[in-house]
Tab-separated table of C-alpha atoms in Angstrom:
chain	number	residue	atom	x	y	z
A	1	GLU	CA	17.158	5.954	-8.318
A	2	VAL	CA	13.403	6.090	-7.938
A	3	GLN	CA	12.149	8.534	-5.404
A	4	LEU	CA	8.689	9.772	-4.308
A	5	VAL	CA	8.368	12.775	-2.217
A	6	GLU	CA	4.935	14.013	-0.837
A	7	SER	CA	4.181	17.424	0.363
A	8	GLY	CA	1.019	19.450	1.171
A	9	GLY	CA	-0.264	17.920	4.379
A	10	GLY	CA	-1.101	19.854	7.425
A	11	LEU	CA	-4.088	20.741	9.653
A	12	ILE	CA	-7.359	21.559	8.180
A	13	GLN	CA	-10.933	22.155	9.461
A	14	PRO	CA	-13.716	19.784	8.604
A	15	GLY	CA	-15.225	20.742	5.281
A	16	GLY	CA	-12.056	22.253	4.123
A	17	SER	CA	-9.772	21.319	1.116
A	18	LEU	CA	-6.236	20.496	0.475
A	19	ARG	CA	-4.068	19.401	-2.313
A	20	LEU	CA	-1.110	16.701	-1.866
A	21	SER	CA	1.707	16.767	-4.153
A	22	CYS	CA	3.943	13.762	-4.961
A	23	ALA	CA	7.070	14.658	-6.804
A	24	ALA	CA	8.724	11.616	-8.789
A	25	SER	CA	12.205	11.195	-9.946
A	26	GLY	CA	13.877	8.329	-11.625
A	27	PHE	CA	10.936	7.285	-13.739
A	28	THR	CA	8.272	8.851	-15.646
A	29	VAL	CA	4.781	9.179	-13.785
A	30	SER	CA	2.619	9.431	-16.882
A	31	SER	CA	3.982	5.924	-18.060
A	32	ASN	CA	3.087	4.326	-14.847
A	33	TYR	CA	0.035	3.364	-12.687
A	34	MET	CA	0.201	5.630	-9.698
A	35	SER	CA	-1.704	5.416	-6.575
A	36	TRP	CA	-2.408	7.195	-3.149
A	37	VAL	CA	-2.720	4.806	-0.059
A	38	ARG	CA	-3.407	6.344	3.507
A	39	GLN	CA	-2.993	5.116	6.869
A	40	ALA	CA	-4.962	6.461	9.878
A	41	PRO	CA	-3.229	6.949	13.095
A	42	GLY	CA	-2.487	3.342	14.599
A	43	LYS	CA	-4.408	1.711	11.977
A	44	GLY	CA	-3.789	-0.326	8.754
A	45	LEU	CA	-3.454	0.662	5.060
A	46	GLU	CA	-6.194	1.691	2.924
A	47	TRP	CA	-6.074	2.204	-0.840
A	48	VAL	CA	-7.463	5.603	-1.928
A	49	SER	CA	-7.045	6.152	-5.583
A	50	VAL	CA	-5.239	5.241	-8.756
A	51	ILE	CA	-4.534	6.812	-12.028
A	52	TYR	CA	-3.575	4.598	-15.079
A	53	SER	CA	-0.978	5.505	-17.586
A	54	GLY	CA	-3.875	6.117	-20.172
A	55	GLY	CA	-5.364	8.517	-17.679
A	56	SER	CA	-8.268	6.672	-16.305
A	57	THR	CA	-8.972	7.350	-12.572
A	58	TYR	CA	-10.622	5.183	-9.858
A	59	TYR	CA	-11.410	5.882	-6.266
A	60	ALA	CA	-12.322	4.052	-3.034
A	61	ASP	CA	-15.867	4.525	-2.308
A	62	SER	CA	-14.968	6.244	0.990
A	63	VAL	CA	-13.481	9.267	-1.098
A	64	LYS	CA	-15.574	9.032	-4.261
A	65	GLY	CA	-16.807	12.343	-5.400
A	66	ARG	CA	-14.717	14.305	-2.862
A	67	PHE	CA	-11.077	13.465	-3.788
A	68	THR	CA	-9.504	13.773	-7.386
A	69	ILE	CA	-6.185	12.318	-8.612
A	70	SER	CA	-4.286	13.924	-11.246
A	71	ARG	CA	-0.854	14.387	-12.635
A	72	ASP	CA	1.245	16.979	-14.299
A	73	ASN	CA	3.560	15.462	-16.978
A	74	SER	CA	5.768	18.431	-17.244
A	75	LYS	CA	6.520	18.333	-13.562
A	76	ASN	CA	6.559	14.583	-13.226
A	77	THR	CA	4.309	15.143	-10.310
A	78	LEU	CA	1.238	13.225	-9.019
A	79	TYR	CA	-1.727	15.168	-7.125
A	80	LEU	CA	-4.442	14.421	-4.795
A	81	GLN	CA	-7.279	17.057	-4.606
A	82	MET	CA	-9.247	16.556	-1.336
A	83	ASN	CA	-12.465	18.456	-0.898
A	84	SER	CA	-15.053	18.292	1.833
A	85	LEU	CA	-12.713	16.812	4.271
A	86	ARG	CA	-14.044	14.604	7.217
A	87	ALA	CA	-12.431	13.784	10.482
A	88	GLU	CA	-12.207	10.194	9.314
A	89	ASP	CA	-9.712	11.358	6.272
A	90	THR	CA	-7.159	12.125	9.019
A	91	ALA	CA	-4.210	10.036	8.183
A	92	VAL	CA	-0.718	9.619	6.646
A	93	TYR	CA	-1.079	9.730	2.978
A	94	TYR	CA	1.467	7.885	0.829
A	95	CYS	CA	1.947	8.090	-3.065
A	96	ALA	CA	3.006	4.708	-4.536
A	97	ARG	CA	3.946	3.425	-7.828
A	98	LYS	CA	2.389	0.158	-8.917
A	99	ARG	CA	4.742	-2.173	-10.637
A	100	LEU	CA	3.509	-3.867	-14.010
A	101	ALA	CA	2.004	-7.203	-13.522
A	102	ALA	CA	1.353	-9.894	-16.080
A	103	ALA	CA	0.032	-8.812	-19.454
A	104	GLY	CA	0.940	-5.139	-18.520
A	105	GLN	CA	-1.848	-5.023	-15.784
A	106	PRO	CA	-1.291	-3.051	-12.563
A	107	GLY	CA	0.512	-4.905	-9.769
A	108	ALA	CA	1.795	-4.345	-6.249
A	109	PHE	CA	3.224	-1.246	-5.036
A	110	ASP	CA	7.021	-1.331	-5.676
A	111	TYR	CA	7.894	2.228	-4.463
A	112	TRP	CA	6.501	4.468	-1.935
A	113	GLY	CA	6.963	8.036	-0.717
A	114	GLN	CA	7.777	8.855	2.917
A	115	GLY	CA	4.087	10.076	3.542
A	116	THR	CA	2.518	13.235	4.394
A	117	LEU	CA	0.146	13.849	7.406
A	118	VAL	CA	-3.265	15.277	6.974
A	119	THR	CA	-5.302	16.046	10.177
A	120	VAL	CA	-8.844	17.213	9.943
A	121	SER	CA	-9.955	18.797	13.092
A	122	SER	CA	-11.698	21.906	14.291
B	1	GLU	CA	-15.435	-5.498	-2.101
B	2	ILE	CA	-12.759	-8.335	-1.569
B	3	VAL	CA	-11.948	-8.506	2.306
B	4	MET	CA	-8.613	-9.619	3.293
B	5	THR	CA	-8.247	-11.230	6.677
B	6	GLN	CA	-4.875	-11.805	8.377
B	7	SER	CA	-3.948	-14.134	11.126
B	8	PRO	CA	-2.888	-14.049	13.826
B	9	ALA	CA	-3.181	-10.314	14.916
B	10	THR	CA	0.138	-10.746	16.923
B	11	LEU	CA	2.813	-13.369	16.554
B	12	SER	CA	5.564	-13.740	19.197
B	13	VAL	CA	8.553	-15.566	17.902
B	14	SER	CA	12.112	-15.780	19.228
B	15	PRO	CA	15.161	-14.669	16.950
B	16	GLY	CA	16.352	-17.455	14.723
B	17	GLU	CA	13.084	-19.230	14.650
B	18	ARG	CA	10.461	-19.527	11.802
B	19	ALA	CA	7.476	-17.452	11.569
B	20	THR	CA	4.338	-18.197	9.484
B	21	LEU	CA	1.737	-15.521	8.659
B	22	SER	CA	-1.621	-16.273	7.157
B	23	CYS	CA	-3.918	-14.345	4.745
B	24	ARG	CA	-7.260	-15.109	3.500
B	25	ALA	CA	-9.285	-13.507	0.815
B	26	SER	CA	-13.085	-13.491	0.825
B	27	GLN	CA	-13.096	-14.461	-2.762
B	28	SER	CA	-10.346	-15.716	-5.090
B	29	VAL	CA	-7.628	-13.312	-6.055
B	30	SER	CA	-5.824	-15.789	-8.247
B	31	SER	CA	-2.033	-15.114	-7.460
B	32	ASN	CA	-2.475	-11.201	-7.384
B	33	LEU	CA	-1.323	-10.934	-3.799
B	34	ALA	CA	1.512	-9.051	-2.316
B	35	TRP	CA	3.073	-8.847	1.232
B	36	TYR	CA	4.608	-5.632	2.851
B	37	GLN	CA	6.576	-5.004	5.793
B	38	GLN	CA	6.204	-1.805	7.865
B	39	LYS	CA	8.389	-0.414	10.689
B	40	PRO	CA	7.206	2.419	12.878
B	41	GLY	CA	7.480	5.780	11.279
B	42	GLN	CA	8.272	4.194	7.764
B	43	ALA	CA	6.683	3.556	4.538
B	44	PRO	CA	5.662	-0.063	3.753
B	45	ARG	CA	8.159	-2.079	1.810
B	46	LEU	CA	7.173	-4.436	-0.819
B	47	LEU	CA	8.289	-8.051	0.147
B	48	ILE	CA	6.550	-10.325	-2.145
B	49	TYR	CA	4.272	-10.060	-5.193
B	50	GLY	CA	2.433	-12.451	-7.356
B	51	ALA	CA	2.049	-14.476	-4.325
B	52	SER	CA	5.561	-16.096	-4.250
B	53	THR	CA	7.962	-13.626	-5.917
B	54	ARG	CA	10.502	-11.943	-3.694
B	55	ALA	CA	10.867	-8.238	-4.444
B	56	THR	CA	14.289	-6.733	-5.519
B	57	GLY	CA	16.841	-6.932	-2.536
B	58	ILE	CA	14.650	-9.041	-0.410
B	59	PRO	CA	16.551	-11.805	1.483
B	60	ALA	CA	15.732	-15.421	0.647
B	61	ARG	CA	14.557	-16.097	4.209
B	62	PHE	CA	11.345	-14.500	3.107
B	63	SER	CA	9.003	-16.667	0.951
B	64	GLY	CA	5.384	-16.577	-0.047
B	65	SER	CA	3.047	-19.310	-1.059
B	66	GLY	CA	-0.628	-19.755	-1.867
B	67	SER	CA	-3.078	-18.983	-4.537
B	68	GLY	CA	-6.944	-18.379	-4.810
B	69	THR	CA	-8.072	-17.605	-1.328
B	70	GLU	CA	-5.379	-18.791	0.968
B	71	PHE	CA	-1.860	-17.360	1.217
B	72	THR	CA	1.160	-17.609	3.538
B	73	LEU	CA	4.337	-15.588	4.175
B	74	THR	CA	7.066	-17.464	6.000
B	75	ILE	CA	10.251	-16.046	7.463
B	76	SER	CA	12.571	-18.935	7.772
B	77	SER	CA	15.006	-17.654	10.574
B	78	LEU	CA	13.943	-14.380	12.189
B	79	GLN	CA	16.560	-11.821	12.375
B	80	SER	CA	16.154	-8.724	14.621
B	81	GLU	CA	15.240	-6.412	11.750
B	82	ASP	CA	12.231	-8.573	10.877
B	83	PHE	CA	10.171	-7.616	13.771
B	84	ALA	CA	7.534	-5.180	12.305
B	85	VAL	CA	3.919	-5.242	11.063
B	86	TYR	CA	3.211	-7.237	7.970
B	87	TYR	CA	0.257	-6.547	5.523
B	88	CYS	CA	-1.124	-8.547	2.848
B	89	GLN	CA	-2.672	-6.909	-0.146
B	90	GLN	CA	-4.777	-8.079	-3.156
B	91	TYR	CA	-4.728	-6.386	-6.672
B	92	ASN	CA	-6.961	-8.719	-8.554
B	93	ASN	CA	-10.298	-6.928	-8.782
B	94	TRP	CA	-11.885	-4.921	-11.462
B	95	PRO	CA	-12.601	-1.931	-11.558
B	96	PRO	CA	-9.561	-1.461	-9.392
B	97	SER	CA	-10.141	-1.485	-5.580
B	98	ASP	CA	-7.119	-2.809	-4.018
B	99	THR	CA	-7.578	-4.110	-0.274
B	100	PHE	CA	-5.216	-4.789	2.321
B	101	GLY	CA	-5.267	-7.136	5.302
B	102	GLN	CA	-5.390	-5.647	8.778
B	103	GLY	CA	-1.923	-6.444	9.632
B	104	THR	CA	-0.054	-8.988	11.746
B	105	LYS	CA	2.399	-7.514	14.234
B	106	LEU	CA	5.541	-9.756	14.555
B	107	GLU	CA	7.063	-9.248	17.847
B	108	ILE	CA	10.220	-10.503	19.858
B	109	LYS	CA	9.245	-13.498	22.239
């Protein structure tokens, strides 16, 4: 059974740093396209970042230069390092797996974790 | 950035009736379009991918159609568990920068 379990959220002051973790089971993180998606309180979904199976990484403009996505293959775990946090980064952060679409390209998000809440406030 | 616009923002429908939700892309996304259902306090659940293919375990009353810039999610006979928020998402562009619609809240009439 595929499972994704996030951790690491909490209350952090503006300008601070936090690292989120997403432990996966039932599949191999390094063989898949993995993403972080966030949802501000009462708002819609916003894609944050993706890491490809080959290791390439991409970011939304809103977090570029501040957030870093990575993975630990030995732990089958995805990470999101968040630096220079701002109030507008307050959200539930989900990790999600992208299914393979046509020609092996990344497709829709077929599995999601339960999310971890990050609150940026003084 | 590809902007996804969903309509209406809120849809009131009676159980047993049909619901039709729309999603428009600011430029063509081919068939690289997904629909998700989200209930309060839960993660989104994939319903439809490739614009029209139901995900594993999704009931046949859910169907998707469209390509290019205009897409539709139809729920043929609403059950009580279907009242939720629905999001469309495109995953077509390069470099990757998925975008979601703002959501349609499906509520009981």
